[in-house]
Tab-separated table of C-alpha atoms in Angstrom:
chain	number	residue	atom	x	y	z
A	4	MET	CA	20.190	0.809	57.931
A	5	SER	CA	22.777	3.235	56.617
A	6	ARG	CA	22.193	6.811	55.631
A	7	ARG	CA	23.327	5.866	52.126
A	8	SER	CA	20.482	3.341	51.788
A	9	TRP	CA	17.892	5.924	52.834
A	10	VAL	CA	19.281	8.442	50.312
A	11	LEU	CA	19.082	5.888	47.496
A	12	TRP	CA	15.550	4.868	48.462
A	13	ALA	CA	14.534	8.540	48.492
A	14	ALA	CA	16.211	9.107	45.141
A	15	ALA	CA	14.319	6.132	43.657
A	16	LEU	CA	11.004	7.493	44.930
A	17	VAL	CA	11.679	11.054	43.724
A	18	THR	CA	12.831	9.782	40.315
A	19	ALA	CA	9.597	7.822	39.920
A	20	LEU	CA	7.406	10.767	40.980
A	21	ALA	CA	9.283	13.524	39.148
A	22	PRO	CA	7.569	13.253	35.707
A	23	ASP	CA	4.066	13.290	37.209
A	24	LEU	CA	4.959	16.148	39.556
A	25	TYR	CA	6.332	18.106	36.596
A	26	ASP	CA	3.191	17.462	34.503
A	27	TRP	CA	1.000	18.510	37.434
A	28	ALA	CA	2.902	21.752	37.968
A	29	SER	CA	3.013	22.453	34.224
A	30	SER	CA	-0.725	21.936	33.833
A	31	LEU	CA	-1.391	24.444	36.633
A	32	LEU	CA	0.846	27.070	35.057
A	33	THR	CA	0.013	26.600	31.368
A	34	ALA	CA	-3.453	24.955	31.375
A	35	ASP	CA	-1.925	22.179	29.232
A	36	ASP	CA	-2.643	18.724	30.650
A	37	GLY	CA	0.270	17.252	28.687
A	38	SER	CA	-1.847	14.807	26.672
A	39	ARG	CA	-0.533	13.978	23.212
A	40	PHE	CA	-2.016	11.666	20.625
A	41	TYR	CA	-0.173	9.996	17.761
A	42	ALA	CA	-1.483	8.092	14.757
A	43	TYR	CA	0.722	6.164	12.359
A	44	MET	CA	0.595	3.282	9.916
A	45	SER	CA	3.054	0.458	9.337
A	46	SER	CA	3.228	-2.659	7.206
A	47	GLY	CA	5.149	-5.915	7.165
A	48	TRP	CA	5.972	-8.345	9.969
A	49	CYS	CA	8.603	-7.486	12.609
A	50	LEU	CA	9.315	-9.950	15.434
A	51	GLY	CA	9.968	-7.427	18.200
A	52	HIS	CA	6.953	-5.270	17.373
A	53	GLU	CA	4.692	-8.324	17.151
A	54	ILE	CA	5.795	-9.511	20.617
A	55	ASP	CA	5.443	-6.009	22.047
A	56	SER	CA	1.892	-5.742	20.713
A	57	MET	CA	0.982	-8.839	22.749
A	58	ILE	CA	2.034	-7.208	26.040
A	59	PRO	CA	-1.090	-5.767	27.714
A	60	GLU	CA	0.512	-2.438	28.681
A	61	TYR	CA	-2.867	-0.789	29.141
A	62	LEU	CA	-3.985	-3.397	31.679
A	63	ILE	CA	-0.653	-3.203	33.528
A	64	GLY	CA	-1.048	0.565	33.735
A	65	GLN	CA	-4.401	0.115	35.495
A	66	VAL	CA	-2.736	-1.595	38.484
A	67	PRO	CA	-2.385	1.065	41.248
A	68	LEU	CA	1.087	-0.211	42.224
A	69	PHE	CA	2.402	1.059	38.863
A	70	TRP	CA	0.829	4.510	39.048
A	71	TYR	CA	3.101	7.551	39.343
A	72	GLY	CA	6.053	5.727	37.828
A	73	GLY	CA	5.713	2.805	40.252
A	74	ALA	CA	5.921	4.993	43.371
A	75	PRO	CA	3.326	2.924	45.328
A	76	LEU	CA	5.337	-0.243	44.660
A	77	ILE	CA	8.527	1.501	45.768
A	78	VAL	CA	6.891	2.679	49.020
A	79	LEU	CA	5.559	-0.829	49.660
A	80	ALA	CA	8.998	-2.359	49.025
A	81	LEU	CA	10.625	0.251	51.248
A	82	ALA	CA	8.224	-0.593	54.060
A	83	GLY	CA	8.889	-4.324	53.676
A	84	TRP	CA	12.648	-3.799	53.576
A	85	HIS	CA	12.599	-1.489	56.600
A	86	ALA	CA	10.423	-3.870	58.666
A	87	SER	CA	12.657	-6.824	57.801
A	88	VAL	CA	15.861	-4.977	58.715
A	89	ARG	CA	14.363	-3.749	62.017
A	90	THR	CA	13.560	-7.332	62.983
A	91	GLY	CA	17.002	-8.633	62.004
A	92	ARG	CA	15.867	-10.289	58.754
A	93	ASP	CA	18.205	-8.442	56.419
A	94	ARG	CA	18.144	-11.182	53.781
A	95	LEU	CA	14.346	-11.140	53.624
A	96	GLY	CA	14.413	-7.341	53.271
A	97	ARG	CA	16.818	-7.561	50.358
A	98	ILE	CA	14.620	-10.186	48.666
A	99	VAL	CA	11.531	-7.960	49.005
A	100	ALA	CA	13.373	-4.931	47.592
A	101	ARG	CA	14.941	-6.888	44.732
A	102	VAL	CA	11.635	-8.437	43.744
A	103	ALA	CA	10.125	-4.947	43.517
A	104	ALA	CA	13.110	-3.757	41.463
A	105	VAL	CA	12.809	-6.724	39.079
A	106	VAL	CA	9.076	-6.037	38.632
A	107	LEU	CA	9.863	-2.412	37.730
A	108	LEU	CA	12.570	-3.572	35.299
A	109	LEU	CA	10.243	-6.062	33.628
A	110	GLN	CA	7.660	-3.337	33.143
A	111	ARG	CA	9.998	-1.199	31.007
A	112	LEU	CA	12.937	-3.293	29.817
A	113	PRO	CA	11.130	-5.609	27.330
A	114	GLY	CA	10.065	-2.697	25.135
A	115	VAL	CA	13.648	-1.430	24.891
A	116	VAL	CA	15.068	-4.882	24.161
A	117	LEU	CA	12.402	-5.694	21.541
A	118	LEU	CA	12.907	-2.369	19.774
A	119	LEU	CA	16.650	-2.970	19.636
A	120	LEU	CA	16.012	-6.502	18.386
A	121	ASP	CA	13.973	-5.174	15.463
A	122	GLY	CA	16.636	-2.578	14.715
A	123	ALA	CA	19.324	-5.254	14.677
A	124	LEU	CA	17.352	-7.729	12.521
A	125	ASP	CA	16.038	-5.168	10.058
A	126	PRO	CA	16.497	-1.370	10.406
A	127	ALA	CA	13.311	-0.817	8.414
A	128	CYS	CA	11.369	-2.471	11.258
A	129	VAL	CA	12.034	0.521	13.510
A	130	ALA	CA	9.400	2.368	11.450
A	131	ALA	CA	6.797	-0.164	12.661
A	132	TRP	CA	7.145	1.351	16.163
A	133	GLY	CA	6.065	4.769	14.961
A	134	PRO	CA	7.593	8.060	13.768
A	135	SER	CA	11.223	8.653	14.736
A	136	GLU	CA	10.342	11.304	17.321
A	137	LEU	CA	7.847	8.952	18.977
A	138	VAL	CA	10.378	6.096	19.033
A	139	SER	CA	13.039	8.358	20.562
A	140	TRP	CA	10.564	9.636	23.153
A	141	ARG	CA	9.620	6.102	24.149
A	142	LEU	CA	13.246	4.989	24.442
A	143	VAL	CA	14.167	7.942	26.630
A	144	TRP	CA	11.305	7.395	29.039
A	145	ASP	CA	11.675	3.602	29.161
A	146	LEU	CA	15.326	4.070	30.108
A	147	TYR	CA	14.458	6.811	32.579
A	148	PHE	CA	12.023	4.570	34.451
A	149	LEU	CA	14.703	1.890	34.785
A	150	VAL	CA	16.613	4.264	37.088
A	151	PRO	CA	14.369	3.766	40.187
A	152	ALA	CA	14.867	-0.009	39.963
A	153	VAL	CA	18.643	0.404	39.728
A	154	LEU	CA	18.639	2.775	42.737
A	155	ILE	CA	16.669	0.225	44.791
A	156	LEU	CA	19.193	-2.496	43.966
A	157	LEU	CA	22.028	-0.182	45.031
A	158	ALA	CA	20.197	0.736	48.240
A	159	VAL	CA	19.943	-2.879	49.441
A	160	ARG	CA	23.230	-4.279	48.191
A	161	ALA	CA	25.462	-6.097	50.668
A	162	PRO	CA	27.696	-3.973	52.956
A	163	ARG	CA	31.041	-2.922	51.491
A	164	GLY	CA	33.777	-5.441	52.137
A	165	ALA	CA	31.459	-8.436	52.147
A	166	PHE	CA	31.873	-10.456	48.975
A	167	VAL	CA	28.621	-11.771	47.617
A	168	ARG	CA	28.627	-13.758	44.405
A	169	ARG	CA	25.910	-12.452	42.148
A	170	GLY	CA	23.416	-14.975	40.867
A	171	ARG	CA	22.979	-15.844	37.202
A	172	PHE	CA	19.907	-13.643	36.926
A	173	ALA	CA	21.726	-10.604	38.321
A	174	ARG	CA	24.677	-11.112	35.994
A	175	THR	CA	22.344	-11.546	33.004
A	176	MET	CA	20.423	-8.379	33.844
A	177	ALA	CA	23.641	-6.415	34.224
A	178	THR	CA	24.838	-7.661	30.827
A	179	VAL	CA	21.518	-6.819	29.139
A	180	LEU	CA	21.511	-3.311	30.599
A	181	THR	CA	25.089	-2.699	29.531
A	182	VAL	CA	24.525	-3.938	25.986
A	183	THR	CA	21.288	-1.945	25.750
A	184	ALA	CA	23.027	1.249	26.813
A	185	VAL	CA	25.859	0.722	24.322
A	186	LEU	CA	23.480	-0.012	21.442
A	187	LEU	CA	21.307	2.981	22.251
A	188	VAL	CA	24.282	5.282	22.309
A	189	ALA	CA	25.418	3.894	18.949
A	190	VAL	CA	21.965	4.213	17.408
A	191	GLN	CA	21.429	7.754	18.641
A	192	ALA	CA	24.932	8.829	17.658
A	193	ALA	CA	24.725	7.444	14.116
A	194	PRO	CA	24.128	10.116	11.475
A	195	PRO	CA	20.730	9.948	9.776
A	196	GLY	CA	22.371	9.400	6.386
A	197	LYS	CA	22.217	11.274	3.104
A	198	VAL	CA	19.060	11.460	1.030
A	199	SER	CA	20.225	12.179	-2.508
A	200	THR	CA	18.152	14.513	-4.655
A	201	GLU	CA	16.816	13.853	-8.142
A	202	ARG	CA	19.557	15.930	-9.744
A	203	GLU	CA	22.331	14.356	-7.669
A	204	LEU	CA	21.183	10.914	-8.822
A	205	ASP	CA	20.802	12.094	-12.436
A	206	CYS	CA	17.388	10.464	-12.663
A	207	ALA	CA	16.638	12.308	-15.919
A	208	GLY	CA	19.755	10.831	-17.539
A	209	PHE	CA	21.380	14.137	-18.519
A	210	GLY	CA	24.764	13.039	-17.177
A	211	ASP	CA	25.054	15.738	-14.519
A	212	GLY	CA	24.727	13.529	-11.407
A	213	THR	CA	27.098	14.146	-8.502
A	214	VAL	CA	26.574	11.032	-6.349
A	215	LYS	CA	29.708	8.929	-6.062
A	216	GLY	CA	30.220	5.282	-5.152
A	217	LEU	CA	26.859	4.000	-6.433
A	218	SER	CA	26.243	1.805	-9.465
A	219	GLU	CA	23.816	2.904	-12.179
A	220	ALA	CA	21.387	0.213	-10.989
A	221	GLU	CA	21.506	1.575	-7.430
A	222	LYS	CA	20.932	5.120	-8.656
A	223	LYS	CA	17.943	4.060	-10.743
A	224	PHE	CA	16.572	2.084	-7.801
A	225	LEU	CA	16.748	5.167	-5.563
A	226	CYS	CA	15.096	7.254	-8.292
A	227	ASP	CA	12.249	4.736	-8.607
A	228	VAL	CA	11.760	4.384	-4.840
A	229	ARG	CA	11.523	8.160	-4.372
A	230	GLY	CA	9.289	8.687	-7.372
A	231	TYR	CA	11.811	10.799	-9.300
A	232	ASN	CA	11.059	8.766	-12.451
A	233	ASP	CA	7.319	8.990	-11.909
A	234	PHE	CA	5.837	10.456	-15.084
A	235	TYR	CA	2.273	10.008	-13.780
A	236	GLY	CA	2.648	12.042	-10.601
A	237	LEU	CA	1.867	9.156	-8.259
A	238	GLY	CA	4.864	9.824	-6.013
A	239	GLY	CA	7.396	7.393	-4.595
A	240	ILE	CA	6.922	4.335	-2.426
A	241	GLU	CA	5.082	5.465	0.698
A	242	GLY	CA	7.267	5.606	3.781
A	243	TRP	CA	10.545	5.365	1.837
A	244	GLU	CA	10.724	8.733	0.068
A	245	ASP	CA	12.854	10.312	2.807
A	246	ALA	CA	14.785	7.238	3.952
A	247	PRO	CA	18.590	7.608	3.710
A	248	ASP	CA	20.285	6.156	0.626
A	249	ARG	CA	22.185	3.551	2.644
A	250	VAL	CA	19.014	2.277	4.325
A	251	VAL	CA	17.059	2.046	1.061
A	252	LEU	CA	19.908	0.269	-0.712
A	253	SER	CA	20.568	-2.065	2.214
A	254	GLN	CA	16.938	-3.154	2.325
A	255	GLY	CA	16.778	-3.337	-1.467
A	256	HIS	CA	19.795	-5.662	-1.656
A	257	HIS	CA	18.363	-7.788	1.154
A	258	LEU	CA	15.030	-8.066	-0.643
A	259	CYS	CA	16.896	-8.857	-3.858
A	260	GLY	CA	18.598	-11.760	-2.070
A	261	LEU	CA	15.243	-13.120	-0.925
A	262	ALA	CA	13.771	-12.830	-4.423
A	263	THR	CA	16.858	-14.341	-6.082
A	264	ARG	CA	16.520	-17.472	-3.941
A	265	HIS	CA	13.045	-17.861	-5.472
A	266	GLY	CA	14.015	-17.273	-9.080
A	267	GLY	CA	13.380	-13.520	-8.935
A	268	ASP	CA	9.668	-13.972	-8.159
A	269	VAL	CA	8.597	-11.034	-5.982
A	270	ASN	CA	5.162	-12.554	-5.330
A	271	VAL	CA	6.311	-15.502	-3.204
A	272	PRO	CA	5.382	-15.294	0.523
A	273	ALA	CA	9.022	-14.950	1.600
A	274	VAL	CA	9.256	-11.673	-0.323
A	275	GLN	CA	5.696	-10.441	0.185
A	276	ASP	CA	5.878	-10.899	3.970
A	277	ALA	CA	9.241	-9.155	4.376
A	278	PRO	CA	9.028	-5.914	6.424
A	279	HIS	CA	10.444	-3.988	3.468
A	280	ALA	CA	8.233	-5.697	0.850
A	281	GLN	CA	6.971	-2.292	-0.318
A	282	LEU	CA	10.223	-1.974	-2.276
A	283	ARG	CA	9.170	-4.819	-4.604
A	284	GLY	CA	7.726	-2.413	-7.129
A	285	ALA	CA	11.121	-0.823	-7.807
A	286	LEU	CA	13.268	-3.924	-7.321
A	287	GLY	CA	13.631	-4.734	-11.008
A	288	SER	CA	16.008	-1.805	-11.518
A	289	LEU	CA	18.358	-3.081	-8.778
A	290	CYS	CA	18.081	-6.856	-8.934
A	291	PRO	CA	19.014	-8.738	-12.148
A	292	ALA	CA	17.089	-11.860	-11.075
A	293	VAL	CA	13.918	-9.821	-10.580
A	294	ALA	CA	14.421	-8.022	-13.897
A	295	ARG	CA	14.700	-11.386	-15.691
A	296	TRP	CA	11.623	-12.714	-13.894
A	297	GLN	CA	9.644	-9.583	-14.758
A	298	GLU	CA	10.639	-9.896	-18.421
A	299	GLN	CA	9.590	-13.548	-18.486
A	300	GLU	CA	6.381	-12.752	-16.628
A	301	GLY	CA	5.625	-9.955	-19.090
A	302	LYS	CA	6.074	-12.318	-22.050
A	303	ARG	CA	3.901	-14.951	-20.374
A	304	LYS	CA	1.123	-12.433	-19.777
A	305	GLN	CA	1.362	-11.192	-23.355
A	306	GLU	CA	1.026	-14.752	-24.625
A	307	GLU	CA	-1.960	-15.361	-22.334
A	308	GLU	CA	-3.546	-12.113	-23.471
A	309	ALA	CA	-2.975	-12.934	-27.128
A	310	ALA	CA	-4.512	-16.389	-26.649
A	311	TYR	CA	-7.475	-14.819	-24.831
A	312	PHE	CA	-8.159	-12.351	-27.634
A	313	LEU	CA	-7.687	-15.042	-30.261
A	314	GLU	CA	-10.387	-17.195	-28.608
A	315	LYS	CA	-12.837	-14.290	-28.727
A	316	GLN	CA	-11.986	-13.532	-32.343
A	317	LYS	CA	-12.510	-17.179	-33.337
A	318	ALA	CA	-15.891	-17.172	-31.594
A	319	CYS	CA	-16.943	-14.082	-33.544
A	320	ALA	CA	-15.649	-15.577	-36.787
A	321	ARG	CA	-18.022	-18.535	-36.343
A	322	HIS	CA	-21.076	-16.265	-36.696
A	323	PRO	CA	-22.607	-16.133	-40.194
A	324	LEU	CA	-21.718	-12.959	-42.095
A	325	HIS	CA	-24.470	-10.403	-42.525
A	326	ARG	CA	-25.846	-10.278	-46.077
A	327	PRO	CA	-26.887	-6.663	-46.833
A	328	LYS	CA	-30.112	-5.962	-48.725
A	329	ILE	CA	-28.300	-3.350	-50.835
A	330	LYS	CA	-24.580	-3.101	-51.510
A	331	PRO	CA	-22.737	-0.976	-48.923
A	332	VAL	CA	-19.754	1.249	-49.718
A	333	ARG	CA	-17.763	-0.881	-47.296
A	334	GLN	CA	-18.403	-3.649	-44.790
A	335	LYS	CA	-15.981	-4.402	-41.946
A	336	HIS	CA	-15.896	-6.986	-39.166
A	337	ALA	CA	-14.081	-6.738	-35.823
A	338	THR	CA	-14.025	-8.206	-32.344
A	339	MET	CA	-14.091	-5.160	-30.089
A	340	PHE	CA	-13.496	-4.942	-26.345
A	341	THR	CA	-14.656	-2.539	-23.680
A	342	GLU	CA	-14.002	-1.988	-19.990
A	343	SER	CA	-16.787	0.565	-19.515
A	344	TRP	CA	-19.938	-0.817	-21.159
A	345	THR	CA	-19.666	1.039	-24.486
A	346	ILE	CA	-17.537	1.279	-27.608
A	347	PRO	CA	-16.843	4.943	-28.403
A	348	GLY	CA	-16.697	6.654	-31.781
A	349	PHE	CA	-14.574	9.762	-32.500
A	350	GLU	CA	-13.451	11.955	-35.341
A	351	ASP	CA	-9.893	13.082	-36.109
A	352	GLU	CA	-8.754	15.994	-33.912
A	353	TYR	CA	-12.275	16.616	-32.649
A	354	VAL	CA	-13.450	16.194	-29.058
A	355	GLY	CA	-17.195	15.828	-28.666
A	356	ASP	CA	-19.350	15.573	-25.547
A	357	ASP	CA	-20.105	12.177	-23.997
A	358	PRO	CA	-23.405	10.990	-25.510
A	359	ASP	CA	-26.415	9.719	-23.552
A	360	LEU	CA	-27.652	6.343	-24.767
A	361	VAL	CA	-31.101	5.891	-26.295
A	362	GLU	CA	-32.718	2.702	-24.961
A	363	ASP	CA	-29.352	2.006	-23.330
A	364	LEU	CA	-27.991	1.031	-26.752
A	365	VAL	CA	-26.681	3.943	-28.823
A	366	GLY	CA	-26.158	7.668	-28.307
A	367	SER	CA	-24.629	10.507	-30.279
A	368	GLU	CA	-23.374	14.059	-30.034
A	369	ARG	CA	-21.636	16.173	-32.655
A	370	GLY	CA	-18.387	14.323	-33.380
A	371	ALA	CA	-18.988	11.594	-30.765
A	372	LEU	CA	-20.776	8.232	-30.727
A	373	ALA	CA	-21.290	5.552	-28.047
A	374	ILE	CA	-22.645	2.009	-28.541
A	375	TRP	CA	-23.371	-0.515	-25.772
A	376	ALA	CA	-21.223	-3.641	-26.101
A	377	ALA	CA	-20.914	-5.403	-22.719
A	378	ASP	CA	-22.004	-5.558	-19.102
A	379	GLU	CA	-19.160	-3.205	-18.107
A	380	ILE	CA	-16.272	-5.471	-19.194
A	381	GLY	CA	-16.434	-7.740	-22.207
A	382	HIS	CA	-16.425	-7.934	-25.974
A	383	ALA	CA	-18.794	-7.825	-28.920
A	384	CYS	CA	-18.764	-9.180	-32.460
A	385	VAL	CA	-19.132	-6.029	-34.545
A	386	THR	CA	-20.118	-5.616	-38.186
A	387	VAL	CA	-20.040	-2.074	-39.593
A	388	GLU	CA	-21.619	-1.114	-42.925
A	389	SER	CA	-21.321	2.301	-44.559
A	390	TYR	CA	-23.869	3.459	-47.155
A	391	ARG	CA	-24.442	6.429	-49.424
A	392	ARG	CA	-28.228	5.973	-49.168
A	393	ARG	CA	-30.653	4.605	-46.627
A	394	PRO	CA	-30.624	0.766	-46.459
A	395	PRO	CA	-33.833	-1.265	-45.942
A	396	LEU	CA	-34.890	-1.810	-42.322
A	397	GLU	CA	-34.005	-5.231	-40.884
A	398	THR	CA	-35.445	-6.400	-37.568
A	399	LYS	CA	-35.749	-10.155	-38.023
A	400	GLY	CA	-33.316	-12.064	-35.824
A	401	TRP	CA	-32.376	-9.003	-33.767
A	402	ASP	CA	-33.400	-8.323	-30.164
A	403	GLU	CA	-33.059	-4.553	-30.364
A	404	VAL	CA	-32.874	-2.059	-33.230
A	405	VAL	CA	-32.382	1.665	-32.503
A	406	GLU	CA	-31.506	4.516	-34.882
A	407	VAL	CA	-30.147	7.961	-33.965
A	408	GLY	CA	-28.958	11.033	-35.833
A	409	TYR	CA	-25.292	11.915	-36.035
A	410	ASP	CA	-23.558	15.163	-37.045
A	411	SER	CA	-20.102	14.516	-38.551
A	412	PRO	CA	-17.857	17.615	-38.411
A	413	ARG	CA	-14.944	16.089	-40.384
A	414	GLY	CA	-16.317	12.971	-42.075
A	415	THR	CA	-13.797	10.703	-40.316
A	416	LEU	CA	-15.918	8.818	-37.772
A	417	ALA	CA	-14.166	5.698	-36.417
A	418	LEU	CA	-14.916	3.220	-33.628
A	419	SER	CA	-12.060	2.457	-31.205
A	420	ASP	CA	-12.034	-0.109	-28.415
A	421	SER	CA	-10.030	-0.470	-25.192
A	422	GLN	CA	-7.395	-2.658	-26.890
A	423	GLY	CA	-6.604	-0.232	-29.699
A	424	THR	CA	-8.707	-1.891	-32.388
A	425	SER	CA	-10.227	0.685	-34.747
A	426	VAL	CA	-12.872	0.489	-37.453
A	427	THR	CA	-12.619	3.488	-39.784
A	428	GLY	CA	-14.487	4.842	-42.791
A	429	LEU	CA	-17.959	4.893	-41.251
A	430	THR	CA	-19.030	8.207	-42.829
A	431	ALA	CA	-18.825	7.437	-46.544
A	432	ALA	CA	-20.212	10.788	-47.753
A	433	GLY	CA	-17.770	13.002	-45.815
A	434	PRO	CA	-18.822	15.702	-43.299
A	435	GLY	CA	-22.540	16.219	-42.743
A	436	SER	CA	-25.639	14.655	-41.235
A	437	TYR	CA	-26.005	10.899	-40.853
A	438	ARG	CA	-28.193	8.256	-39.316
A	439	VAL	CA	-26.673	5.448	-37.254
A	440	ARG	CA	-28.790	2.302	-36.985
A	441	VAL	CA	-27.622	-0.248	-34.393
A	442	HIS	CA	-28.848	-3.858	-34.271
A	443	LEU	CA	-28.148	-5.931	-31.160
A	444	ARG	CA	-28.613	-9.487	-29.960
A	445	GLY	CA	-27.231	-11.354	-26.943
A	446	ARG	CA	-27.747	-8.725	-24.223
A	447	LYS	CA	-30.264	-10.870	-22.307
A	448	LEU	CA	-27.838	-13.786	-22.161
A	449	VAL	CA	-25.060	-11.541	-20.845
A	450	TYR	CA	-27.301	-10.348	-18.004
A	451	GLN	CA	-28.660	-13.812	-17.197
A	452	VAL	CA	-25.414	-15.715	-16.600
A	453	PRO	CA	-22.225	-14.694	-14.746
A	454	TYR	CA	-19.959	-15.753	-17.603
A	455	ALA	CA	-21.578	-15.540	-21.002
A	456	PRO	CA	-20.072	-17.670	-23.807
A	457	ASP	CA	-17.593	-16.064	-26.179
A	458	GLY	CA	-19.219	-14.136	-28.995
A	459	ALA	CA	-22.568	-13.822	-27.178
A	460	VAL	CA	-23.032	-10.131	-28.077
A	461	GLU	CA	-23.461	-9.280	-31.779
A	462	LEU	CA	-23.722	-5.745	-33.176
A	463	LEU	CA	-24.638	-4.664	-36.696
A	464	ILE	CA	-24.022	-0.945	-37.223
A	465	MET	CA	-25.293	0.804	-40.340
A	466	VAL	CA	-24.212	4.386	-41.077
A	467	PHE	CA	-25.841	6.347	-43.924
A	468	PRO	CA	-26.672	9.978	-44.792
A	469	GLY	CA	-29.841	11.392	-43.264
A	470	LYS	CA	-31.166	14.743	-42.027
A	471	GLU	CA	-33.531	13.412	-39.353
A	472	LYS	CA	-32.371	14.202	-35.805
A	473	LYS	CA	-34.928	12.344	-33.699
A	474	PRO	CA	-34.089	8.805	-32.546
A	475	ALA	CA	-36.208	5.893	-33.726
A	476	VAL	CA	-36.771	2.638	-31.811
A	477	TYR	CA	-37.740	-0.149	-34.193
A	478	ARG	CA	-37.427	-3.046	-31.777
């Protein structure tokens, strides 16, 4: 047992205990127990992080041998090595010490290797391990706690001058440690990369950009990712706003390659499950295949939407036309859609208050009208008739008939639905006081079945001059 071996054993023990001793002394002096808590979110699938999440680190940390940086295990190994050497069993002592060193290595080394694996496969996956400061902190301490294991191996190595061929495991471990150290140095030494500003990228298109070496598609992609072209104030793609240009573009081109292999479709699992799938929303500006797919998809959806609306309009057209008792100034028919229960009525350049419905059918305020048309989302077959005098009351064949007063400030009342369809010319006598009588049938059917047939809701709306303000419920 050489003095050198004892020094290395002592160094291994002190290295393991040092962080806990420092925390203990610091807590006494500053009343800070050193506890820190981090919360972060990540998305996507990263191989290294998934494997790391399966390692029960919490349970391992509950084993007393691993407390205080593994100091109890080191003491136990030291005792076994010392007893073996004293009894002339040097080989057994080295086996005991090396087993302890390997156990300490296996406790810390997998996390380092898996993190580097994610960084090599996809730099964006590093974000899955947490904020950059947390990742750096973990790397530093994982590497630090490899030192006691290395010191133990040095303490029990064969005497100088005696050649001992290292086993395959020892050579593999040495190679892994060397490669890990080199990669860590490279990663830590690499500059974070430039994050170009909105003006540098010329996102507004004024021609005063200063970024060099990027195509117009790449500049637009960066603008979209960072939310510089966001006219609605929603911000950029979460988690990518401050990523360096080279990282964003690298991941964008990689995602473009995945999408291109699937015809530009960004909704296939291969693209959706990619760690950097969040970039899909901006990919059309960078990737021609995705842009073509989005254009085709847009046309397909427009055709589907047009066919959908046409079916509803045909269903409404099959209803018999209303035959007025007296001749109206004008009669109009429309299939109108809503996404919020009612069809609103407005006047030019006038903003009225939101009306409350009478009998959950029709409501009015000065310059504003609201008529129930669907169970939140749906359509109604609407007939509007404008009169210069009060028309006869009609209740036969209608489930509900309600009449309310309406004050027209400009004489331009029009109904407008969620798809841009408008019915104008409701107030035939210009500005003034009116009555709005609404006839409805089909509401019961809409509430009774999950999917009512097309054209189930029918509305007949009569608008005519009248001074009365109180609502009237006729049916």
